[in-house]
Amino acid sequence: MSTTMPTPSATDSPDRAGTDARTYVVRTLGCQMNVHDSEHMAGMLEQAGYSRASASDDAASNADVVVINTCAVRENAATRLYGNLGQLASLKAQRPGMQIAVGGCLAQKDRGEIVAKAPWVDVVFGTHNLDALPVLLERARHNEAAQVEIAESLQVFPSTLPTRRESVYAGWVSISVGCNNTCTFCIVPHLRGKERDRRPGEILAEVQALVDAGAVEVTLLGQNVNSYGVEFGDRGAFAKLLRACGQIDGLERVRFTSPHPAAFTDDVIAAMAETGNVMPQLHMPLQSGSDRVLRAMRRSYRSSKFLGILERVRAVMPDAAITTDIIVGFPGETEDDFAETLRVVEASRFSSAFMFQYSPRPGTPAATMDGQLPKEVVQERFERLLALQERISSEESAAQVGRTLEVLVAEGSGKKDGATHRLSGRARDNRLVHLALPSGVLADGGTLPDQPVGLDDPRLAEAADLDPRLPRPGDMVTVEVTRSAPHHLIADSAVDGGTYAVRRTRSGDAWVQRERTRLGGGDDQYGHGAPAPDGPVVLGMPRVGTPG
């Protein structure tokens, strides 16, 4: 199990004047696995004595060390990396001693080529040797030369590394790394290696530690979660793991991503339906609705099997929100093939979808296939698919109007929150909900900052003085949906005195303790401001990224 680093307290915050600690920023490009890997990178840097840059310095990349954790799934990954590196070059020229490190999938793929193209980069490391980052940084400083170190196989299981997570209510837990599938469009198995599974006891111990630290939500993470257990000879291990999570007191929400349709079995569906804290949400990658294209992609299922899975899921979880991934313009895709994708999407009724225009990845079989399609053909099909899914998403969201939902309030706010003075959070099915507070909760119609700037923030009040109508990040709020949009719901029921109830949680309490400690207002009983004997656990809110 990972040792998780504490959130800096008021006495060791990187915001303090005169600090001697070198500061760091970690930039994450790509999928959920990269987000979790970045948490490990931050944890290792803090264990090595680095301090996280302040929020303002983070936004400006004003730090002694900037780490970019890269993705290689799509063609624009390299463009994004070198765009970031170009911006950092001028900053580095103005900041003596600044170091730039590049890790992740693109680093594993391009290796020394990164330094050749951007000679101001100090360190390049891959997906198999995350643990080397602090040593490589120090070696680059000492030798005054770039250090490129890429391992060909996993050196240390990432979950054993220190972890630095940012919030207290939800977090990722890796159950496996790597992938045994051979999809012709995907470079991930080449860059992350064959699947390696953690033992169930290790996973459950980490989940329990997160819950003990205040978490109420956990997302189980792997490239193909429902093949979990194959390495140690138990094909039913994932369903058993879901059921075991259901026995953990205080764990209210369990999610997982991403499964593979070919290995998605009925025992997993039964475990989802029969385990109270497994959420009615499923991300099921389709990729294409054409059986011919699926065969060319080397996806070992067909559209009828895919639709059958959705039918069985909805039979036992009628309110499940199902999302997907779709690739448009795979080599050789005909208009008839694309029509099949439209047909399956219409039948599937996805609440939302990650849709991508095919881009060839060097080193994959699809990159050299005949029938590479012109950009204008792919673009036109993509726009048709987008319009279809937008209509379906809008209809599915509209069906939520009038429903009563319990929302886990998130830390931070989206663009719509600042304009409408609403808070944001996620419903049980993971839909984004913007909810209004009752009138009078905030003095003079004010707004709440993403992060408290002082101990007088009303959310940090003692329990006896806390307005019972004011939720804190990590608390649950029951509201009624009053309006909808394709990608979010509006719940303004509190404005007119309708459905609105706040349920305090351990996560909300932990958030208050952490923020008070950060602001110098007291000890953190949850261990987020000072190390606990076995290492505190600081959790990070899962963010939807590019699915694998």
Coordinates of C-alpha atoms in Angstrom, one line a residue:
M1 CA 0.0 0.0 0.0
S2 CA 1.2 3.5 -0.8
T3 CA 2.5 5.9 1.9
T4 CA 0.5 9.0 1.3
M5 CA 2.1 12.4 2.0
P6 CA 0.4 15.0 4.2
T7 CA -1.0 18.3 2.9
P8 CA 1.5 21.0 3.9
S9 CA 0.5 22.6 7.2
A10 CA 0.6 26.3 7.9
T11 CA 4.2 26.0 9.2
D12 CA 5.5 24.2 6.2
S13 CA 3.4 25.6 3.4
P14 CA 5.2 26.6 0.2
D15 CA 3.4 30.0 0.5
R16 CA 5.5 31.0 3.5
A17 CA 8.2 33.6 3.0
G18 CA 11.8 32.6 3.1
T19 CA 11.4 28.9 2.5
D20 CA 14.5 27.0 1.5
A21 CA 12.6 24.1 0.1
R22 CA 12.6 23.7 -3.7
T23 CA 9.1 24.0 -5.1
Y24 CA 7.4 21.8 -7.7
V25 CA 4.5 21.7 -10.1
V26 CA 3.1 18.6 -11.8
R27 CA 1.2 19.0 -15.1
T28 CA -1.0 16.1 -16.2
L29 CA -1.9 15.4 -19.8
G30 CA -4.2 12.4 -20.5
C31 CA -6.1 9.7 -18.8
Q32 CA -7.1 8.7 -15.3
M33 CA -4.0 6.5 -14.9
N34 CA -1.9 9.6 -15.6
V35 CA -3.8 11.6 -13.0
H36 CA -3.0 8.8 -10.4
D37 CA 0.6 8.6 -11.5
S38 CA 1.0 12.3 -11.0
E39 CA -0.2 11.9 -7.4
H40 CA 2.7 9.4 -7.0
M41 CA 5.2 11.9 -8.6
A42 CA 4.0 14.6 -6.2
G43 CA 4.3 12.2 -3.2
M44 CA 7.8 11.2 -4.1
L45 CA 8.9 14.9 -4.6
E46 CA 7.5 15.8 -1.2
Q47 CA 9.1 12.9 0.5
A48 CA 12.4 14.1 -1.1
G49 CA 11.9 17.5 0.5
Y50 CA 10.3 19.5 -2.2
S51 CA 7.3 21.7 -1.5
R52 CA 4.3 22.2 -3.7
A53 CA 4.2 25.6 -5.4
S54 CA 1.5 28.0 -4.2
A55 CA -1.7 28.2 -6.3
S56 CA -0.6 31.4 -8.0
D57 CA 2.9 30.1 -8.8
D58 CA 1.4 26.8 -10.0
A59 CA -0.8 28.7 -12.5
A60 CA 2.2 30.5 -13.8
S61 CA 4.5 27.4 -13.8
N62 CA 6.7 29.5 -11.4
A63 CA 8.5 26.6 -9.6
D64 CA 11.9 25.2 -9.2
V65 CA 10.8 21.9 -10.8
V66 CA 8.0 21.5 -13.4
V67 CA 7.1 17.9 -14.2
I68 CA 4.9 17.2 -17.3
N69 CA 3.2 13.8 -17.2
T70 CA 2.4 13.0 -20.8
C71 CA -0.1 11.0 -22.8
A72 CA 0.5 9.2 -26.2
V73 CA -3.0 8.0 -27.0
R74 CA -3.8 10.7 -29.6
E75 CA -1.8 12.5 -32.3
N76 CA -2.0 15.9 -30.6
A77 CA -0.2 14.5 -27.5
A78 CA 3.2 15.5 -28.9
T79 CA 1.9 18.9 -30.0
R80 CA 0.6 19.6 -26.5
L81 CA 3.9 18.5 -24.9
Y82 CA 6.1 20.6 -27.1
G83 CA 3.8 23.5 -26.8
N84 CA 4.1 23.3 -23.0
L85 CA 7.9 22.9 -23.3
G86 CA 8.2 25.9 -25.5
Q87 CA 6.4 28.1 -23.0
L88 CA 8.7 26.7 -20.2
A89 CA 11.9 27.5 -22.1
S90 CA 11.5 31.2 -21.6
L91 CA 10.6 30.8 -17.9
K92 CA 13.6 28.6 -17.3
A93 CA 15.9 31.2 -18.9
Q94 CA 14.7 33.7 -16.3
R95 CA 14.9 31.4 -13.4
P96 CA 18.4 30.0 -12.6
G97 CA 18.3 26.4 -11.3
M98 CA 14.8 25.6 -12.6
Q99 CA 14.4 22.0 -13.8
I100 CA 12.0 20.5 -16.3
A101 CA 11.1 16.8 -16.2
V102 CA 9.0 14.8 -18.7
G103 CA 7.4 11.5 -17.8
G104 CA 4.5 9.3 -18.8
C105 CA 3.6 7.5 -22.0
L106 CA 5.0 9.9 -24.6
A107 CA 8.3 9.9 -22.6
Q108 CA 8.3 6.1 -22.7
K109 CA 7.8 6.2 -26.4
D110 CA 10.0 9.1 -27.6
R111 CA 12.8 8.7 -25.0
G112 CA 15.9 10.8 -25.9
E113 CA 14.1 12.4 -28.8
I114 CA 12.5 14.7 -26.3
V115 CA 15.8 16.1 -25.2
A116 CA 17.0 16.4 -28.8
K117 CA 13.9 18.5 -29.7
A118 CA 13.9 20.4 -26.4
P119 CA 17.4 20.5 -25.1
W120 CA 16.3 22.6 -22.1
V121 CA 14.6 19.5 -20.6
D122 CA 16.6 18.1 -17.7
V123 CA 15.0 14.7 -17.0
V124 CA 13.1 12.2 -19.1
F125 CA 11.6 9.1 -17.4
G126 CA 9.0 6.5 -18.4
T127 CA 5.9 4.7 -17.2
H128 CA 7.9 1.8 -15.6
N129 CA 10.3 3.8 -13.4
L130 CA 8.3 6.6 -11.7
D131 CA 10.3 6.0 -8.5
A132 CA 13.5 7.3 -10.3
L133 CA 12.2 10.9 -10.6
P134 CA 13.8 12.5 -7.5
V135 CA 17.2 10.7 -8.1
L136 CA 17.2 11.8 -11.7
L137 CA 16.5 15.4 -10.8
E138 CA 19.4 15.4 -8.3
R139 CA 21.7 13.7 -10.8
A140 CA 20.8 16.2 -13.5
R141 CA 21.6 19.1 -11.1
H142 CA 24.9 17.5 -10.0
N143 CA 26.1 16.6 -13.5
E144 CA 24.6 19.7 -15.2
A145 CA 23.4 17.4 -18.0
A146 CA 20.1 15.9 -19.0
Q147 CA 19.2 12.5 -17.6
V148 CA 17.2 10.1 -19.8
E149 CA 16.2 6.8 -18.1
I150 CA 13.6 4.5 -19.5
A151 CA 13.0 1.1 -18.0
E152 CA 11.7 -1.7 -20.3
S153 CA 9.6 -3.3 -17.5
L154 CA 7.9 -2.3 -14.3
Q155 CA 10.5 -1.6 -11.6
V156 CA 8.2 -0.8 -8.7
F157 CA 4.4 -1.3 -8.5
P158 CA 3.2 2.4 -8.5
S159 CA 0.8 1.8 -5.6
T160 CA 3.8 1.2 -3.3
L161 CA 5.0 4.7 -3.9
P162 CA 4.3 7.8 -1.8
T163 CA 1.2 9.6 -2.9
R164 CA 0.1 13.2 -2.5
R165 CA -3.6 13.8 -3.1
E166 CA -5.4 17.0 -2.8
S167 CA -8.9 16.6 -1.4
V168 CA -10.5 14.5 1.2
Y169 CA -13.7 13.0 -0.1
A170 CA -12.7 10.8 -3.1
G171 CA -9.7 9.1 -4.7
W172 CA -8.3 6.6 -7.2
V173 CA -7.2 3.1 -6.2
S174 CA -5.2 1.2 -8.8
I175 CA -6.1 -2.5 -9.0
S176 CA -3.8 -3.3 -11.9
V177 CA -1.4 -1.7 -14.4
G178 CA -0.8 -2.5 -18.0
C179 CA -3.0 -4.3 -20.5
N180 CA -3.1 -7.7 -22.3
N181 CA -5.3 -6.6 -25.2
T182 CA -4.0 -6.0 -28.7
C183 CA -6.3 -3.3 -30.1
T184 CA -4.7 -2.3 -33.4
F185 CA -5.2 1.5 -32.7
C186 CA -3.8 1.5 -29.2
I187 CA -0.2 2.1 -28.1
V188 CA -0.9 1.7 -24.4
P189 CA 0.1 -2.0 -24.0
H190 CA 3.4 -1.2 -25.7
L191 CA 4.1 1.7 -23.3
R192 CA 2.6 0.3 -20.0
G193 CA 3.4 -3.4 -20.5
K194 CA 1.4 -6.5 -19.8
E195 CA -1.3 -6.5 -17.1
R196 CA 0.0 -6.8 -13.5
D197 CA -2.6 -7.3 -10.8
R198 CA -2.5 -6.3 -7.2
R199 CA -3.6 -8.8 -4.6
P200 CA -7.2 -8.1 -3.3
G201 CA -5.9 -7.7 0.3
E202 CA -3.6 -4.9 -0.7
I203 CA -6.4 -3.1 -2.6
L204 CA -8.9 -3.4 0.2
A205 CA -6.3 -2.2 2.8
E206 CA -5.7 0.9 0.7
V207 CA -9.4 1.5 0.3
Q208 CA -9.9 1.1 4.1
A209 CA -7.0 3.6 4.7
L210 CA -8.6 6.2 2.5
V211 CA -12.0 5.8 4.3
D212 CA -10.3 6.0 7.7
A213 CA -8.8 9.4 6.5
G214 CA -12.3 10.7 5.6
A215 CA -13.0 9.5 2.0
V216 CA -16.6 8.5 1.1
E217 CA -15.9 7.7 -2.6
V218 CA -13.3 5.5 -4.2
T219 CA -12.8 4.7 -7.9
L220 CA -11.1 1.4 -8.8
L221 CA -8.7 2.0 -11.7
G222 CA -7.1 -0.1 -14.3
Q223 CA -6.7 -0.3 -18.1
N224 CA -9.2 -3.2 -18.2
V225 CA -10.6 -3.6 -14.7
N226 CA -12.8 -6.6 -15.4
S227 CA -9.9 -8.8 -16.5
Y228 CA -8.6 -8.3 -13.0
G229 CA -7.6 -11.6 -11.4
V230 CA -6.4 -13.4 -14.5
E231 CA -2.8 -13.0 -13.4
F232 CA -3.4 -14.9 -10.2
G233 CA -5.9 -17.4 -11.6
D234 CA -9.3 -16.0 -10.5
R235 CA -11.5 -14.8 -13.3
G236 CA -14.2 -13.8 -10.8
A237 CA -11.9 -11.6 -8.8
F238 CA -13.3 -8.3 -9.9
A239 CA -16.9 -9.1 -8.9
K240 CA -15.6 -10.4 -5.6
L241 CA -13.7 -7.2 -5.1
L242 CA -16.8 -5.0 -5.7
R243 CA -18.7 -7.1 -3.2
A244 CA -15.8 -6.8 -0.7
C245 CA -15.9 -3.0 -1.1
G246 CA -19.5 -3.1 -0.1
Q247 CA -18.5 -4.4 3.3
I248 CA -16.3 -1.4 4.2
D249 CA -18.1 0.8 6.7
G250 CA -18.2 4.5 5.8
L251 CA -17.5 3.9 2.1
E252 CA -20.6 5.3 0.4
R253 CA -19.7 5.4 -3.3
V254 CA -17.6 2.9 -5.4
R255 CA -16.9 3.5 -9.1
F256 CA -14.6 1.8 -11.5
T257 CA -13.0 2.5 -14.9
S258 CA -12.6 1.2 -17.5
P259 CA -14.0 -2.2 -18.4
H260 CA -13.8 -4.0 -21.7
P261 CA -17.0 -5.4 -23.4
A262 CA -15.3 -8.7 -24.3
A263 CA -14.6 -9.6 -20.7
F264 CA -17.6 -8.0 -19.0
T265 CA -19.5 -10.8 -17.3
D266 CA -22.8 -11.3 -15.6
D267 CA -21.2 -11.8 -12.2
V268 CA -19.9 -8.2 -12.4
I269 CA -23.4 -7.0 -13.3
A270 CA -24.9 -8.9 -10.4
A271 CA -22.2 -7.5 -8.0
M272 CA -23.0 -4.0 -9.2
A273 CA -26.7 -4.4 -8.7
E274 CA -26.5 -6.2 -5.3
T275 CA -23.7 -4.1 -3.7
G276 CA -25.3 -1.0 -2.2
N277 CA -22.3 1.4 -2.5
V278 CA -21.5 0.5 -6.1
M279 CA -22.9 3.4 -8.1
P280 CA -25.4 3.1 -11.0
Q281 CA -22.8 4.2 -13.5
L282 CA -20.9 2.4 -16.2
H283 CA -18.3 3.5 -18.7
M284 CA -18.3 0.9 -21.5
P285 CA -16.1 1.7 -24.5
L286 CA -17.8 0.9 -27.8
Q287 CA -15.1 2.3 -30.2
S288 CA -17.3 1.4 -33.3
G289 CA -20.7 0.0 -34.0
S290 CA -19.6 -1.8 -37.1
D291 CA -18.7 -5.5 -36.7
R292 CA -16.3 -5.3 -39.6
V293 CA -14.5 -2.3 -38.1
L294 CA -14.4 -4.0 -34.6
R295 CA -12.8 -7.0 -36.2
A296 CA -10.1 -4.7 -37.8
M297 CA -9.6 -3.0 -34.5
R298 CA -9.1 -6.5 -33.0
R299 CA -11.9 -5.8 -30.5
S300 CA -13.1 -9.3 -29.5
Y301 CA -16.8 -8.5 -29.3
R302 CA -19.5 -7.4 -31.8
S303 CA -22.3 -4.8 -31.6
S304 CA -24.9 -7.4 -30.6
K305 CA -22.9 -8.4 -27.6
F306 CA -22.3 -4.8 -26.6
L307 CA -26.0 -4.0 -26.8
G308 CA -26.8 -7.1 -24.8
I309 CA -24.5 -6.0 -22.0
L310 CA -26.3 -2.6 -21.8
E311 CA -29.7 -4.4 -21.8
R312 CA -28.7 -6.7 -18.9
V313 CA -27.2 -3.8 -16.9
R314 CA -30.4 -1.7 -17.3
A315 CA -32.6 -4.7 -16.4
V316 CA -31.1 -4.7 -12.9
M317 CA -30.2 -1.0 -12.7
P318 CA -32.8 1.0 -14.6
D319 CA -31.3 4.3 -13.7
A320 CA -27.7 3.5 -14.6
A321 CA -25.9 6.3 -16.6
I322 CA -23.8 4.7 -19.2
T323 CA -21.0 6.5 -21.0
T324 CA -18.6 5.3 -23.8
D325 CA -15.6 6.0 -26.1
I326 CA -16.0 6.1 -29.9
I327 CA -13.4 6.4 -32.7
V328 CA -14.6 8.0 -35.9
G329 CA -12.7 7.4 -39.2
F330 CA -10.8 4.2 -38.4
P331 CA -8.8 3.0 -41.5
G332 CA -11.2 1.4 -44.1
E333 CA -14.4 2.7 -42.4
T334 CA -17.1 3.0 -45.0
E335 CA -20.3 5.0 -44.9
D336 CA -22.1 1.8 -44.2
D337 CA -19.8 1.1 -41.3
F338 CA -20.4 4.6 -39.9
A339 CA -24.1 4.1 -40.3
E340 CA -23.8 1.1 -38.0
T341 CA -22.1 3.2 -35.4
L342 CA -24.9 5.7 -35.5
R343 CA -27.4 2.9 -35.2
V344 CA -25.7 1.4 -32.1
V345 CA -25.3 4.9 -30.5
E346 CA -29.0 5.6 -31.0
A347 CA -29.9 2.2 -29.4
S348 CA -27.4 2.6 -26.5
R349 CA -28.8 5.9 -25.2
F350 CA -25.4 7.0 -23.7
S351 CA -25.7 9.8 -21.2
S352 CA -22.4 11.1 -22.7
A353 CA -19.6 9.9 -24.9
F354 CA -15.9 10.6 -25.4
M355 CA -15.7 10.8 -29.2
F356 CA -12.4 11.0 -31.1
Q357 CA -11.3 11.4 -34.7
Y358 CA -8.9 8.5 -35.5
S359 CA -5.3 9.6 -35.5
P360 CA -2.5 7.1 -36.4
R361 CA -0.1 6.3 -33.7
P362 CA 3.3 5.2 -34.9
G363 CA 4.1 1.6 -33.8
T364 CA 0.5 0.4 -33.9
P365 CA -0.8 -1.9 -36.7
A366 CA -3.6 0.5 -37.6
A367 CA -1.1 3.2 -38.5
T368 CA 0.0 1.3 -41.6
M369 CA -3.3 -0.1 -42.6
D370 CA -4.7 0.6 -46.1
G371 CA -7.8 2.9 -46.3
Q372 CA -6.6 5.9 -44.2
L373 CA -9.4 8.4 -44.6
P374 CA -9.2 12.0 -45.7
K375 CA -9.5 14.5 -42.9
E376 CA -12.6 16.1 -44.4
V377 CA -14.4 12.7 -44.5
V378 CA -13.6 12.0 -40.8
Q379 CA -14.5 15.6 -39.8
E380 CA -17.9 15.4 -41.5
R381 CA -18.7 12.0 -39.8
F382 CA -17.5 13.2 -36.5
E383 CA -19.9 16.2 -36.7
R384 CA -22.8 14.0 -37.5
L385 CA -22.0 11.7 -34.6
L386 CA -21.5 14.6 -32.2
A387 CA -24.9 16.0 -33.2
L388 CA -26.6 12.7 -32.6
Q389 CA -25.0 12.2 -29.2
E390 CA -25.7 15.8 -28.2
R391 CA -29.4 15.2 -28.9
I392 CA -29.4 11.9 -26.9
S393 CA -27.5 13.5 -24.0
S394 CA -29.9 16.4 -23.9
E395 CA -32.9 14.0 -23.9
E396 CA -31.3 11.8 -21.2
S397 CA -30.6 14.8 -19.1
A398 CA -34.1 16.2 -19.6
A399 CA -35.5 12.9 -18.2
Q400 CA -33.8 13.8 -14.9
V401 CA -35.9 17.0 -14.4
G402 CA -38.2 16.5 -11.4
R403 CA -36.0 13.8 -9.9
T404 CA -34.6 14.0 -6.4
L405 CA -30.9 13.4 -6.2
E406 CA -28.2 13.2 -3.6
V407 CA -25.2 15.2 -4.6
L408 CA -21.6 14.9 -3.2
V409 CA -20.4 18.5 -3.1
A410 CA -17.1 19.0 -4.8
E411 CA -14.2 21.3 -4.0
G412 CA -13.7 24.0 -6.5
S413 CA -16.2 25.3 -9.0
G414 CA -16.9 25.3 -12.7
K415 CA -17.5 28.3 -14.9
K416 CA -21.3 28.1 -14.5
D417 CA -20.9 28.3 -10.7
G418 CA -19.1 31.6 -10.7
A419 CA -21.8 33.1 -12.9
T420 CA -24.8 31.7 -11.1
H421 CA -23.6 31.4 -7.5
R422 CA -24.2 27.7 -7.3
L423 CA -22.1 24.9 -5.9
S424 CA -21.2 21.8 -7.9
G425 CA -21.1 18.1 -7.3
R426 CA -21.8 14.7 -8.6
A427 CA -25.0 12.6 -8.3
R428 CA -24.8 8.9 -7.6
D429 CA -24.8 8.2 -11.4
N430 CA -21.9 10.6 -11.7
R431 CA -23.9 13.3 -13.5
L432 CA -22.6 16.8 -12.9
V433 CA -25.1 18.9 -10.8
H434 CA -25.0 22.6 -10.2
L435 CA -27.2 23.3 -7.1
A436 CA -28.4 26.6 -5.6
L437 CA -28.3 27.4 -1.9
P438 CA -31.3 28.7 -0.1
S439 CA -31.6 32.4 0.1
G440 CA -29.9 34.0 3.1
V441 CA -27.2 31.3 3.5
L442 CA -24.5 33.6 2.1
A443 CA -24.5 37.2 3.4
D444 CA -25.5 39.9 0.9
G445 CA -25.8 37.3 -1.9
G446 CA -22.0 36.6 -1.8
T447 CA -20.1 33.7 -3.2
L448 CA -17.8 31.1 -1.8
P449 CA -14.2 31.0 -3.0
D450 CA -12.9 27.7 -4.3
Q451 CA -10.6 27.5 -1.3
P452 CA -11.0 29.4 2.0
V453 CA -8.8 32.4 2.2
G454 CA -9.3 32.9 6.0
L455 CA -10.6 31.2 9.1
D456 CA -13.7 33.4 8.9
D457 CA -14.9 31.4 5.9
P458 CA -18.4 30.3 7.0
R459 CA -17.7 26.7 6.1
L460 CA -15.0 26.5 8.7
A461 CA -17.3 27.5 11.6
E462 CA -17.5 25.3 14.7
A463 CA -20.3 22.7 14.5
A464 CA -22.6 24.7 16.8
D465 CA -22.2 27.9 14.7
L466 CA -22.3 26.3 11.2
D467 CA -25.4 27.1 9.2
P468 CA -27.1 23.7 8.7
R469 CA -28.0 24.8 5.2
L470 CA -24.4 25.4 4.1
P471 CA -22.7 22.3 2.8
R472 CA -18.9 21.8 2.8
P473 CA -16.9 19.9 0.2
G474 CA -17.5 16.3 1.0
D475 CA -21.0 16.8 2.4
M476 CA -24.1 15.4 0.7
V477 CA -27.0 17.5 -0.4
T478 CA -30.4 16.3 -1.5
V479 CA -32.1 18.5 -4.1
E480 CA -34.6 18.3 -6.9
V481 CA -33.5 18.8 -10.5
T482 CA -35.2 21.9 -12.0
R483 CA -33.5 22.2 -15.4
S484 CA -31.1 20.3 -17.6
A485 CA -28.5 20.7 -20.3
P486 CA -26.7 18.0 -22.3
H487 CA -23.8 17.8 -19.9
H488 CA -25.1 19.0 -16.6
L489 CA -28.2 19.4 -14.4
I490 CA -29.5 22.4 -12.6
A491 CA -31.0 22.0 -9.1
D492 CA -32.5 25.3 -8.0
S493 CA -35.2 23.7 -5.8
A494 CA -33.9 25.5 -2.7
V495 CA -34.6 28.9 -4.2
D496 CA -38.3 28.6 -3.8
G497 CA -38.3 26.6 -0.6
G498 CA -38.4 23.2 -2.3
T499 CA -36.4 20.0 -1.7
Y500 CA -33.1 20.8 0.0
A501 CA -31.3 18.9 2.8
V502 CA -27.7 18.8 3.8
R503 CA -26.2 15.7 5.3
R504 CA -22.9 16.1 7.1
T505 CA -20.2 13.6 6.4
R506 CA -16.8 12.6 7.7
S507 CA -15.4 13.9 4.5
G508 CA -16.8 17.3 5.2
D509 CA -15.3 17.2 8.7
A510 CA -12.0 16.2 7.3
W511 CA -12.1 19.0 4.8
V512 CA -12.7 21.5 7.6
Q513 CA -9.8 20.1 9.7
R514 CA -7.5 20.2 6.7
E515 CA -8.4 23.8 5.8
R516 CA -8.1 25.0 9.3
T517 CA -4.6 23.4 9.6
R518 CA -3.6 25.0 6.3
L519 CA -4.7 28.4 7.5
G520 CA -3.0 27.9 10.9
G521 CA -6.1 27.4 12.9
G522 CA -5.5 24.1 14.7
D523 CA -4.4 20.5 14.6
D524 CA -5.7 18.2 11.9
Q525 CA -7.2 15.1 13.6
Y526 CA -7.4 13.3 10.3
G527 CA -3.7 13.6 9.7
H528 CA -3.8 15.8 6.6
G529 CA -1.5 18.4 8.1
A530 CA 1.0 16.3 10.0
P531 CA 2.3 12.8 9.5
A532 CA 0.5 9.9 11.2
P533 CA 2.5 6.9 12.4
D534 CA 1.6 4.8 9.3
G535 CA 1.5 7.8 6.9
P536 CA -1.6 9.9 6.4
V537 CA -3.8 9.6 3.4
V538 CA -4.8 12.7 1.5
L539 CA -7.3 12.0 -1.3
G540 CA -7.8 13.5 -4.7
M541 CA -11.1 14.0 -6.4
P542 CA -11.3 11.9 -9.6
R543 CA -11.4 13.9 -12.8
V544 CA -12.8 12.7 -16.0
G545 CA -10.0 12.5 -18.5
T546 CA -9.3 10.8 -21.8
P547 CA -10.5 7.2 -21.4
G548 CA -8.1 4.4 -22.3

